[in-house]
Amino acid sequence: MTNQPFTLEAPFQPTGDQPAAIASMVAGIQAGAQDQVLLGVTGSGKTYSIANVIQQVQKPTLVLAHNKTLAAQLFAEFREFFPNNSVQYFVSYYDYYQPEAYIPRSDTYIAKESDINQEIEKFRHASTHALLTRRDVIIVASVSCIYGLGSPDLYKAGSFPIKTGERYNLSYVTRRLTDMVFERNDVDLRRGRFRVQGDTLTIFPAYEDQHIRLTFFGDEVERIDLLDPINQTVVQQPSEVTIFPAKHYLTDEADRKRILEEIRADLEKEVAALELAGKKLEAYRLRERTNYDLEMIAETGSVNGIENYSRYFDRRPAGTAASVLLDYFPKDYLMVVDESHMSIPQIGGMANGDAARKGTLIDYGFRLQAARDNRPLRFDEFRARQGQTIYVSATPAAYELGLAEEASRKLRLAGTHVRTVSEQLIRPTGIPDPVVELRPVAGQISDLEMEILNRVAKGERTLVTTLTKRMAEDVTEYLLGKGVKVQYLHSDVETIERSKILQDLRLGTYDVLVGINLLREGLDLPEVSLVAILDADKEGFLRSTTALVQTIGRAARHPEGRVIMYADRTTDSMQRAIDETNRRREIQQEYNLKHGITPQYIVKAIRTTLPTAAEEEAALNRESFKSLSAVDRAEKLELLREQMRQAAENLEFERAAELRDLVRELTKR
């Protein structure tokens, strides 16, 4: 395992109250505090402060975010701060996921449906690979990290180290790869596949962007090459390489037979129990469905819904949790819970919702009792797996503050006095919290239109939050009719597309974003000078004090930041949010006056979103094209044209269009 140090790269130094907050958090970690809180306002550089903490304590770190959009943004930021270390992204690899369910009142069974995003699956494999091979690792994850992943011990034990000069029979190597769930395909080499051409074996690991080519001389590995996947040029020639499995779940054939026998034994017991209770239909259903699954697993090694049998494959006792990403971290790791006021409740509610759905499926004979153990971690199990933790939020909840106070009390009893709650209210830009205005609901859309047009004229952006999807759609349609460049960000938008929409807002492709609750926490949008909150006086989850403070914070990165609450009355939540905003604004203005600071807008670099597979391929083609000779360039262009024609024949028209545009670009060069 490599032990390269974390090296933070940034064109600035900690300012304002950042140095005090960083020093406090580092002191808490070194003193052994289990829990700390960073109360930091939007735009105060919380991510940069955490990056400084990581560099000083030198611990593998998990950064936990409550949604994929925020996780993608944090991933981009940490990757920029630590370009020479391993920064990875771990979220659910489903673009679409409909869980299996049964609705008794209408006798409706809903089968599981899912659509896996291959790029995100690569990031997940890269995360586990990094954790098992090095210590300078930062994983930015969503709550997907509390779902079953496969045992890290089995995953590591299934790896295959290969060195040049050592003897390996080629047939043996291919069998090992097959056991590691790699597929052989000598024509189409994709992630998780390998091909054999004479005495050469080429592997495309699930976690890499490069091919690994092994050249044999008899039974000896003569050379190992890491190849550019597009033009097959040699990038590196290591003396050894370790191949990790293509899947996180591993079983061999002998284990599979034994596991199937165990499942059949449990099936007979549970069918007998249902028949004894007079549930003949449920008993029949359970027998038929389970036997079908067992036949599929025996023949193909898998079945839709195989995760419901994960307890058997993991060799776990009933009631115990599956291995999760947290189990891949070393014991001394650091956890950072971003937007903790949202992330912690989300983690706490996952297991309960899953248990209710599984209970119904089991009661009505759709699944064995073992399906209950295919679940996310319960909160107590999550808590037991936490490393030292920093909760980051502009509005930390009583839970996090209570944990920090308990950590402080324990340290005081041990004779150590450190702060476990750090405040970070001063922005490096000197920008104070925005002014909040109250305006009546009557005529709110016309008033909002005028405010938006004023911002558009100055090249600034606007966020509009509504309470319902219908209202968001109506506002979007109205603004489109007025010629405003507006986009609606909603829950149906795919993971990577969400990040692209936010990037397009910053680039000016859109001037306005309209949404319900996707625009509240953790979005770094310095071009936004206006946030409009419609129906601000409708008390509830989306209009609570915490939600309003977070929403107000979206306008706190611009010197002209302003928030308009459209309401006919001032609720308690509104008043508390306004009072807290004014308190912070006073502290910030006093600091600016004392230090002679003039608030200024800083143009912040627009980071690229997570690349799609096509974008990655196009980038590789552009880069490799530079180094080719005239003859090779002509051959490359002809190859791309052939791929374009093939894509069109396969009715992959988007892919064909992307290749067409790339051919045109390279031809001009």
PDB file of C-alpha atoms in Angstrom, residues 195-462:
ATOM      1  CA  ARG A 195      -9.059 -10.540 -24.797  1.00  0.00           C
ATOM      2  CA  VAL A 196      -6.387 -13.009 -25.921  1.00  0.00           C
ATOM      3  CA  GLN A 197      -4.410 -12.575 -29.129  1.00  0.00           C
ATOM      4  CA  GLY A 198      -1.678 -15.178 -29.509  1.00  0.00           C
ATOM      5  CA  ASP A 199       0.752 -14.752 -26.603  1.00  0.00           C
ATOM      6  CA  THR A 200      -0.742 -11.365 -25.588  1.00  0.00           C
ATOM      7  CA  LEU A 201      -3.460 -10.867 -22.977  1.00  0.00           C
ATOM      8  CA  THR A 202      -5.146  -7.437 -22.712  1.00  0.00           C
ATOM      9  CA  ILE A 203      -7.321  -6.540 -19.719  1.00  0.00           C
ATOM     10  CA  PHE A 204      -9.594  -3.517 -19.211  1.00  0.00           C
ATOM     11  CA  PRO A 205     -10.127  -3.255 -15.408  1.00  0.00           C
ATOM     12  CA  ALA A 206     -13.434  -1.869 -14.127  1.00  0.00           C
ATOM     13  CA  TYR A 207     -11.626   0.893 -12.208  1.00  0.00           C
ATOM     14  CA  GLU A 208      -9.029   2.099 -14.752  1.00  0.00           C
ATOM     15  CA  ASP A 209      -8.938   4.338 -17.820  1.00  0.00           C
ATOM     16  CA  GLN A 210      -6.076   2.310 -19.306  1.00  0.00           C
ATOM     17  CA  HIS A 211      -5.713  -1.184 -20.732  1.00  0.00           C
ATOM     18  CA  ILE A 212      -3.245  -3.597 -19.130  1.00  0.00           C
ATOM     19  CA  ARG A 213      -1.373  -5.690 -21.705  1.00  0.00           C
ATOM     20  CA  LEU A 214       0.552  -8.794 -20.609  1.00  0.00           C
ATOM     21  CA  THR A 215       3.054 -10.203 -23.128  1.00  0.00           C
ATOM     22  CA  PHE A 216       4.018 -13.847 -22.519  1.00  0.00           C
ATOM     23  CA  PHE A 217       7.139 -15.712 -23.583  1.00  0.00           C
ATOM     24  CA  GLY A 218       6.112 -19.297 -23.033  1.00  0.00           C
ATOM     25  CA  ASP A 219       4.801 -19.396 -19.453  1.00  0.00           C
ATOM     26  CA  GLU A 220       6.693 -16.284 -18.389  1.00  0.00           C
ATOM     27  CA  VAL A 221       5.286 -12.729 -18.281  1.00  0.00           C
ATOM     28  CA  GLU A 222       7.878 -10.953 -20.394  1.00  0.00           C
ATOM     29  CA  ARG A 223       6.400  -7.433 -20.252  1.00  0.00           C
ATOM     30  CA  ILE A 224       3.564  -5.412 -18.719  1.00  0.00           C
ATOM     31  CA  ASP A 225       2.278  -2.369 -20.631  1.00  0.00           C
ATOM     32  CA  LEU A 226      -0.314   0.218 -19.637  1.00  0.00           C
ATOM     33  CA  LEU A 227      -1.973   1.366 -22.856  1.00  0.00           C
ATOM     34  CA  ASP A 228      -3.959   4.358 -24.043  1.00  0.00           C
ATOM     35  CA  PRO A 229      -7.353   2.727 -24.796  1.00  0.00           C
ATOM     36  CA  ILE A 230      -7.867   4.716 -28.019  1.00  0.00           C
ATOM     37  CA  ASN A 231      -4.605   4.516 -29.957  1.00  0.00           C
ATOM     38  CA  GLN A 232      -3.037   1.666 -27.943  1.00  0.00           C
ATOM     39  CA  THR A 233       0.205   3.568 -27.344  1.00  0.00           C
ATOM     40  CA  VAL A 234       2.261   2.563 -24.293  1.00  0.00           C
ATOM     41  CA  VAL A 235       1.785   4.994 -21.400  1.00  0.00           C
ATOM     42  CA  GLN A 236       3.847   3.150 -18.792  1.00  0.00           C
ATOM     43  CA  GLN A 237       5.740  -0.136 -18.323  1.00  0.00           C
ATOM     44  CA  PRO A 238       5.453  -1.190 -14.650  1.00  0.00           C
ATOM     45  CA  SER A 239       7.303  -4.238 -13.352  1.00  0.00           C
ATOM     46  CA  GLU A 240       4.210  -5.460 -11.535  1.00  0.00           C
ATOM     47  CA  VAL A 241       0.483  -4.853 -11.448  1.00  0.00           C
ATOM     48  CA  THR A 242      -2.408  -6.066  -9.300  1.00  0.00           C
ATOM     49  CA  ILE A 243      -5.720  -6.839 -10.972  1.00  0.00           C
ATOM     50  CA  PHE A 244      -8.829  -6.414  -8.821  1.00  0.00           C
ATOM     51  CA  PRO A 245     -12.160  -8.181  -9.514  1.00  0.00           C
ATOM     52  CA  ALA A 246     -14.571  -6.773 -12.087  1.00  0.00           C
ATOM     53  CA  LYS A 247     -17.450  -6.978  -9.585  1.00  0.00           C
ATOM     54  CA  HIS A 248     -17.706  -6.290  -5.873  1.00  0.00           C
ATOM     55  CA  TYR A 249     -19.591  -9.547  -5.225  1.00  0.00           C
ATOM     56  CA  LEU A 250     -17.603 -12.747  -5.616  1.00  0.00           C
ATOM     57  CA  THR A 251     -18.516 -16.431  -5.219  1.00  0.00           C
ATOM     58  CA  ASP A 252     -16.930 -19.551  -6.635  1.00  0.00           C
ATOM     59  CA  GLU A 253     -18.916 -22.459  -8.065  1.00  0.00           C
ATOM     60  CA  ALA A 254     -18.396 -24.727  -5.031  1.00  0.00           C
ATOM     61  CA  ASP A 255     -19.724 -22.017  -2.696  1.00  0.00           C
ATOM     62  CA  ARG A 256     -22.650 -21.382  -5.020  1.00  0.00           C
ATOM     63  CA  LYS A 257     -23.850 -24.994  -4.827  1.00  0.00           C
ATOM     64  CA  ARG A 258     -23.643 -24.984  -1.038  1.00  0.00           C
ATOM     65  CA  ILE A 259     -25.457 -21.634  -0.848  1.00  0.00           C
ATOM     66  CA  LEU A 260     -28.282 -22.826  -3.100  1.00  0.00           C
ATOM     67  CA  GLU A 261     -28.795 -25.853  -0.854  1.00  0.00           C
ATOM     68  CA  GLU A 262     -29.023 -23.563   2.172  1.00  0.00           C
ATOM     69  CA  ILE A 263     -31.594 -21.355   0.422  1.00  0.00           C
ATOM     70  CA  ARG A 264     -33.694 -24.404  -0.507  1.00  0.00           C
ATOM     71  CA  ALA A 265     -33.664 -25.574   3.114  1.00  0.00           C
ATOM     72  CA  ASP A 266     -34.926 -22.171   4.311  1.00  0.00           C
ATOM     73  CA  LEU A 267     -37.511 -22.147   1.524  1.00  0.00           C
ATOM     74  CA  GLU A 268     -39.037 -25.418   2.729  1.00  0.00           C
ATOM     75  CA  LYS A 269     -39.230 -24.141   6.327  1.00  0.00           C
ATOM     76  CA  GLU A 270     -40.892 -20.869   5.346  1.00  0.00           C
ATOM     77  CA  VAL A 271     -43.349 -22.524   2.940  1.00  0.00           C
ATOM     78  CA  ALA A 272     -44.357 -24.946   5.700  1.00  0.00           C
ATOM     79  CA  ALA A 273     -44.887 -22.028   8.121  1.00  0.00           C
ATOM     80  CA  LEU A 274     -47.122 -20.198   5.623  1.00  0.00           C
ATOM     81  CA  GLU A 275     -49.197 -23.335   4.954  1.00  0.00           C
ATOM     82  CA  LEU A 276     -49.592 -23.891   8.700  1.00  0.00           C
ATOM     83  CA  ALA A 277     -50.901 -20.319   9.010  1.00  0.00           C
ATOM     84  CA  GLY A 278     -53.447 -21.002   6.277  1.00  0.00           C
ATOM     85  CA  LYS A 279     -51.692 -18.838   3.692  1.00  0.00           C
ATOM     86  CA  LYS A 280     -51.878 -21.295   0.775  1.00  0.00           C
ATOM     87  CA  LEU A 281     -51.561 -18.672  -1.973  1.00  0.00           C
ATOM     88  CA  GLU A 282     -48.549 -17.029  -0.314  1.00  0.00           C
ATOM     89  CA  ALA A 283     -46.867 -20.434   0.186  1.00  0.00           C
ATOM     90  CA  TYR A 284     -47.397 -21.381  -3.467  1.00  0.00           C
ATOM     91  CA  ARG A 285     -46.141 -17.990  -4.642  1.00  0.00           C
ATOM     92  CA  LEU A 286     -43.005 -18.171  -2.495  1.00  0.00           C
ATOM     93  CA  ARG A 287     -42.124 -21.663  -3.693  1.00  0.00           C
ATOM     94  CA  GLU A 288     -42.601 -20.850  -7.384  1.00  0.00           C
ATOM     95  CA  ARG A 289     -40.730 -17.538  -7.319  1.00  0.00           C
ATOM     96  CA  THR A 290     -37.815 -18.773  -5.237  1.00  0.00           C
ATOM     97  CA  ASN A 291     -37.348 -21.965  -7.257  1.00  0.00           C
ATOM     98  CA  TYR A 292     -37.255 -19.888 -10.442  1.00  0.00           C
ATOM     99  CA  ASP A 293     -34.556 -17.649  -8.920  1.00  0.00           C
ATOM    100  CA  LEU A 294     -32.528 -20.662  -7.821  1.00  0.00           C
ATOM    101  CA  GLU A 295     -32.634 -22.194 -11.290  1.00  0.00           C
ATOM    102  CA  MET A 296     -31.450 -18.920 -12.834  1.00  0.00           C
ATOM    103  CA  ILE A 297     -28.604 -18.556 -10.330  1.00  0.00           C
ATOM    104  CA  ALA A 298     -27.531 -22.164 -10.892  1.00  0.00           C
ATOM    105  CA  GLU A 299     -27.490 -21.740 -14.674  1.00  0.00           C
ATOM    106  CA  THR A 300     -26.216 -18.174 -15.122  1.00  0.00           C
ATOM    107  CA  GLY A 301     -24.776 -17.174 -11.747  1.00  0.00           C
ATOM    108  CA  SER A 302     -27.245 -14.324 -11.343  1.00  0.00           C
ATOM    109  CA  VAL A 303     -30.915 -13.298 -11.452  1.00  0.00           C
ATOM    110  CA  ASN A 304     -32.856 -10.047 -11.283  1.00  0.00           C
ATOM    111  CA  GLY A 305     -33.148  -9.466  -7.528  1.00  0.00           C
ATOM    112  CA  ILE A 306     -30.164 -11.601  -6.501  1.00  0.00           C
ATOM    113  CA  GLU A 307     -29.368  -8.989  -3.841  1.00  0.00           C
ATOM    114  CA  ASN A 308     -32.277 -10.414  -1.815  1.00  0.00           C
ATOM    115  CA  TYR A 309     -30.091 -13.486  -1.232  1.00  0.00           C
ATOM    116  CA  SER A 310     -26.985 -11.460  -0.315  1.00  0.00           C
ATOM    117  CA  ARG A 311     -26.952 -12.717   3.268  1.00  0.00           C
ATOM    118  CA  TYR A 312     -26.333 -16.273   2.022  1.00  0.00           C
ATOM    119  CA  PHE A 313     -23.605 -15.247  -0.409  1.00  0.00           C
ATOM    120  CA  ASP A 314     -21.914 -13.072   2.223  1.00  0.00           C
ATOM    121  CA  ARG A 315     -22.083 -15.947   4.768  1.00  0.00           C
ATOM    122  CA  ARG A 316     -23.707 -13.588   7.292  1.00  0.00           C
ATOM    123  CA  PRO A 317     -25.886 -14.533  10.281  1.00  0.00           C
ATOM    124  CA  ALA A 318     -29.528 -13.438  10.062  1.00  0.00           C
ATOM    125  CA  GLY A 319     -30.107  -9.826  11.105  1.00  0.00           C
ATOM    126  CA  THR A 320     -26.568  -8.602  10.486  1.00  0.00           C
ATOM    127  CA  ALA A 321     -25.630  -5.794   8.130  1.00  0.00           C
ATOM    128  CA  ALA A 322     -23.843  -6.279   4.829  1.00  0.00           C
ATOM    129  CA  SER A 323     -20.392  -4.841   4.190  1.00  0.00           C
ATOM    130  CA  VAL A 324     -20.552  -1.253   2.928  1.00  0.00           C
ATOM    131  CA  LEU A 325     -18.077   1.335   1.646  1.00  0.00           C
ATOM    132  CA  LEU A 326     -17.326   2.416   5.228  1.00  0.00           C
ATOM    133  CA  ASP A 327     -15.853  -1.043   5.862  1.00  0.00           C
ATOM    134  CA  TYR A 328     -13.226  -0.445   3.157  1.00  0.00           C
ATOM    135  CA  PHE A 329     -11.725   2.466   5.122  1.00  0.00           C
ATOM    136  CA  PRO A 330      -8.958   1.940   7.703  1.00  0.00           C
ATOM    137  CA  LYS A 331      -9.924   2.414  11.347  1.00  0.00           C
ATOM    138  CA  ASP A 332      -8.249   5.826  11.645  1.00  0.00           C
ATOM    139  CA  TYR A 333     -10.144   7.514   8.807  1.00  0.00           C
ATOM    140  CA  LEU A 334     -11.801  10.940   8.938  1.00  0.00           C
ATOM    141  CA  MET A 335     -15.470  11.439   8.051  1.00  0.00           C
ATOM    142  CA  VAL A 336     -16.840  14.798   6.931  1.00  0.00           C
ATOM    143  CA  VAL A 337     -20.651  15.049   6.815  1.00  0.00           C
ATOM    144  CA  ASP A 338     -21.501  17.961   4.524  1.00  0.00           C
ATOM    145  CA  GLU A 339     -24.837  19.752   5.003  1.00  0.00           C
ATOM    146  CA  SER A 340     -25.235  17.567   8.077  1.00  0.00           C
ATOM    147  CA  HIS A 341     -28.675  18.943   8.936  1.00  0.00           C
ATOM    148  CA  MET A 342     -29.910  17.165   5.795  1.00  0.00           C
ATOM    149  CA  SER A 343     -27.514  14.207   5.548  1.00  0.00           C
ATOM    150  CA  ILE A 344     -27.974  12.817   9.067  1.00  0.00           C
ATOM    151  CA  PRO A 345     -31.812  12.602   8.961  1.00  0.00           C
ATOM    152  CA  GLN A 346     -31.567  11.029   5.508  1.00  0.00           C
ATOM    153  CA  ILE A 347     -29.218   8.313   6.782  1.00  0.00           C
ATOM    154  CA  GLY A 348     -31.464   7.718   9.798  1.00  0.00           C
ATOM    155  CA  GLY A 349     -34.559   7.157   7.668  1.00  0.00           C
ATOM    156  CA  MET A 350     -33.152   4.815   5.034  1.00  0.00           C
ATOM    157  CA  ALA A 351     -33.377   1.537   6.930  1.00  0.00           C
ATOM    158  CA  ASN A 352     -36.938   2.102   8.206  1.00  0.00           C
ATOM    159  CA  GLY A 353     -38.376   2.765   4.751  1.00  0.00           C
ATOM    160  CA  ASP A 354     -36.580  -0.255   3.319  1.00  0.00           C
ATOM    161  CA  ALA A 355     -37.787  -2.511   6.161  1.00  0.00           C
ATOM    162  CA  ALA A 356     -41.436  -1.536   5.608  1.00  0.00           C
ATOM    163  CA  ARG A 357     -41.287  -2.338   1.892  1.00  0.00           C
ATOM    164  CA  LYS A 358     -39.470  -5.652   2.437  1.00  0.00           C
ATOM    165  CA  GLY A 359     -41.895  -6.659   5.208  1.00  0.00           C
ATOM    166  CA  THR A 360     -44.845  -6.442   2.826  1.00  0.00           C
ATOM    167  CA  LEU A 361     -43.058  -8.518   0.169  1.00  0.00           C
ATOM    168  CA  ILE A 362     -42.219 -11.218   2.743  1.00  0.00           C
ATOM    169  CA  ASP A 363     -45.692 -11.301   4.315  1.00  0.00           C
ATOM    170  CA  TYR A 364     -47.327 -11.913   0.936  1.00  0.00           C
ATOM    171  CA  GLY A 365     -44.923 -14.612  -0.241  1.00  0.00           C
ATOM    172  CA  PHE A 366     -42.832 -12.657  -2.720  1.00  0.00           C
ATOM    173  CA  ARG A 367     -39.549 -13.012  -0.838  1.00  0.00           C
ATOM    174  CA  LEU A 368     -37.810 -15.152   1.781  1.00  0.00           C
ATOM    175  CA  GLN A 369     -37.138 -13.742   5.252  1.00  0.00           C
ATOM    176  CA  ALA A 370     -33.482 -13.285   4.211  1.00  0.00           C
ATOM    177  CA  ALA A 371     -34.553 -10.378   1.995  1.00  0.00           C
ATOM    178  CA  ARG A 372     -34.730  -8.246   5.167  1.00  0.00           C
ATOM    179  CA  ASP A 373     -30.945  -8.449   5.423  1.00  0.00           C
ATOM    180  CA  ASN A 374     -30.441  -6.824   2.035  1.00  0.00           C
ATOM    181  CA  ARG A 375     -30.751  -3.346   3.498  1.00  0.00           C
ATOM    182  CA  PRO A 376     -28.920  -0.103   4.216  1.00  0.00           C
ATOM    183  CA  LEU A 377     -27.218   0.329   7.575  1.00  0.00           C
ATOM    184  CA  ARG A 378     -29.394   1.156  10.552  1.00  0.00           C
ATOM    185  CA  PHE A 379     -28.365   4.382  12.210  1.00  0.00           C
ATOM    186  CA  ASP A 380     -26.688   2.626  15.137  1.00  0.00           C
ATOM    187  CA  GLU A 381     -24.678   0.522  12.648  1.00  0.00           C
ATOM    188  CA  PHE A 382     -23.678   3.654  10.753  1.00  0.00           C
ATOM    189  CA  ARG A 383     -22.658   5.323  13.994  1.00  0.00           C
ATOM    190  CA  ALA A 384     -20.498   2.320  14.957  1.00  0.00           C
ATOM    191  CA  ARG A 385     -18.616   2.584  11.633  1.00  0.00           C
ATOM    192  CA  GLN A 386     -17.920   6.315  11.788  1.00  0.00           C
ATOM    193  CA  GLY A 387     -14.365   7.538  12.079  1.00  0.00           C
ATOM    194  CA  GLN A 388     -13.652  10.852  13.747  1.00  0.00           C
ATOM    195  CA  THR A 389     -16.332  13.092  12.288  1.00  0.00           C
ATOM    196  CA  ILE A 390     -16.733  16.757  11.377  1.00  0.00           C
ATOM    197  CA  TYR A 391     -20.316  17.868  10.733  1.00  0.00           C
ATOM    198  CA  VAL A 392     -20.415  20.818   8.316  1.00  0.00           C
ATOM    199  CA  SER A 393     -23.468  23.045   7.968  1.00  0.00           C
ATOM    200  CA  ALA A 394     -24.651  26.645   8.039  1.00  0.00           C
ATOM    201  CA  THR A 395     -27.534  25.387  10.175  1.00  0.00           C
ATOM    202  CA  PRO A 396     -26.340  22.417  12.262  1.00  0.00           C
ATOM    203  CA  ALA A 397     -29.121  20.529  14.041  1.00  0.00           C
ATOM    204  CA  ALA A 398     -29.404  19.848  17.776  1.00  0.00           C
ATOM    205  CA  TYR A 399     -28.148  16.283  17.184  1.00  0.00           C
ATOM    206  CA  GLU A 400     -24.768  17.333  15.787  1.00  0.00           C
ATOM    207  CA  LEU A 401     -24.324  20.135  18.321  1.00  0.00           C
ATOM    208  CA  GLY A 402     -25.137  17.679  21.128  1.00  0.00           C
ATOM    209  CA  LEU A 403     -22.514  15.197  19.918  1.00  0.00           C
ATOM    210  CA  ALA A 404     -19.908  17.952  19.720  1.00  0.00           C
ATOM    211  CA  GLU A 405     -20.724  19.108  23.244  1.00  0.00           C
ATOM    212  CA  GLU A 406     -20.451  15.531  24.548  1.00  0.00           C
ATOM    213  CA  ALA A 407     -17.048  15.174  22.844  1.00  0.00           C
ATOM    214  CA  SER A 408     -15.921  18.413  24.463  1.00  0.00           C
ATOM    215  CA  ARG A 409     -17.134  17.235  27.882  1.00  0.00           C
ATOM    216  CA  LYS A 410     -15.173  13.969  27.575  1.00  0.00           C
ATOM    217  CA  LEU A 411     -12.017  15.846  26.625  1.00  0.00           C
ATOM    218  CA  ARG A 412     -12.424  18.244  29.557  1.00  0.00           C
ATOM    219  CA  LEU A 413     -12.738  15.296  31.945  1.00  0.00           C
ATOM    220  CA  ALA A 414      -9.476  13.970  30.484  1.00  0.00           C
ATOM    221  CA  GLY A 415      -7.813  17.352  31.097  1.00  0.00           C
ATOM    222  CA  THR A 416      -7.878  18.583  27.472  1.00  0.00           C
ATOM    223  CA  HIS A 417      -9.643  21.801  26.517  1.00  0.00           C
ATOM    224  CA  VAL A 418     -10.415  22.277  22.811  1.00  0.00           C
ATOM    225  CA  ARG A 419     -13.385  23.767  21.004  1.00  0.00           C
ATOM    226  CA  THR A 420     -15.511  21.194  19.213  1.00  0.00           C
ATOM    227  CA  VAL A 421     -17.818  23.775  17.571  1.00  0.00           C
ATOM    228  CA  SER A 422     -16.091  26.196  15.184  1.00  0.00           C
ATOM    229  CA  GLU A 423     -17.854  29.160  13.573  1.00  0.00           C
ATOM    230  CA  GLN A 424     -16.876  30.406  10.137  1.00  0.00           C
ATOM    231  CA  LEU A 425     -18.953  33.468   9.300  1.00  0.00           C
ATOM    232  CA  ILE A 426     -16.455  35.652   7.426  1.00  0.00           C
ATOM    233  CA  ARG A 427     -16.208  35.227   3.684  1.00  0.00           C
ATOM    234  CA  PRO A 428     -12.803  35.720   2.044  1.00  0.00           C
ATOM    235  CA  THR A 429     -14.553  38.004  -0.458  1.00  0.00           C
ATOM    236  CA  GLY A 430     -15.909  40.230   2.305  1.00  0.00           C
ATOM    237  CA  ILE A 431     -19.437  39.662   0.996  1.00  0.00           C
ATOM    238  CA  PRO A 432     -22.022  39.857   3.805  1.00  0.00           C
ATOM    239  CA  ASP A 433     -25.234  37.867   3.988  1.00  0.00           C
ATOM    240  CA  PRO A 434     -27.868  39.204   1.571  1.00  0.00           C
ATOM    241  CA  VAL A 435     -30.580  41.732   2.314  1.00  0.00           C
ATOM    242  CA  VAL A 436     -33.968  40.029   2.746  1.00  0.00           C
ATOM    243  CA  GLU A 437     -37.119  41.762   1.478  1.00  0.00           C
ATOM    244  CA  LEU A 438     -40.759  40.861   2.075  1.00  0.00           C
ATOM    245  CA  ARG A 439     -43.242  41.454  -0.747  1.00  0.00           C
ATOM    246  CA  PRO A 440     -46.941  40.565  -1.121  1.00  0.00           C
ATOM    247  CA  VAL A 441     -48.105  37.506  -3.058  1.00  0.00           C
ATOM    248  CA  ALA A 442     -50.480  39.559  -5.243  1.00  0.00           C
ATOM    249  CA  GLY A 443     -48.721  40.241  -8.549  1.00  0.00           C
ATOM    250  CA  GLN A 444     -45.668  38.205  -7.528  1.00  0.00           C
ATOM    251  CA  ILE A 445     -44.980  36.732 -10.981  1.00  0.00           C
ATOM    252  CA  SER A 446     -45.009  40.096 -12.757  1.00  0.00           C
ATOM    253  CA  ASP A 447     -42.835  41.553 -10.015  1.00  0.00           C
ATOM    254  CA  LEU A 448     -40.466  38.590 -10.281  1.00  0.00           C
ATOM    255  CA  GLU A 449     -40.240  39.034 -14.068  1.00  0.00           C
ATOM    256  CA  MET A 450     -39.099  42.659 -13.656  1.00  0.00           C
ATOM    257  CA  GLU A 451     -36.487  41.670 -11.060  1.00  0.00           C
ATOM    258  CA  ILE A 452     -35.153  38.891 -13.319  1.00  0.00           C
ATOM    259  CA  LEU A 453     -34.868  41.198 -16.333  1.00  0.00           C
ATOM    260  CA  ASN A 454     -32.899  43.695 -14.240  1.00  0.00           C
ATOM    261  CA  ARG A 455     -30.431  40.917 -13.331  1.00  0.00           C
ATOM    262  CA  VAL A 456     -30.209  39.666 -16.916  1.00  0.00           C
ATOM    263  CA  ALA A 457     -29.278  43.173 -18.068  1.00  0.00           C
ATOM    264  CA  LYS A 458     -26.339  43.102 -15.632  1.00  0.00           C
ATOM    265  CA  GLY A 459     -25.249  39.567 -16.566  1.00  0.00           C
ATOM    266  CA  GLU A 460     -26.391  38.099 -13.235  1.00  0.00           C
ATOM    267  CA  ARG A 461     -28.381  34.937 -12.461  1.00  0.00           C
ATOM    268  CA  THR A 462     -31.558  34.168 -10.527  1.00  0.00           C
TER     269      THR A 462
END
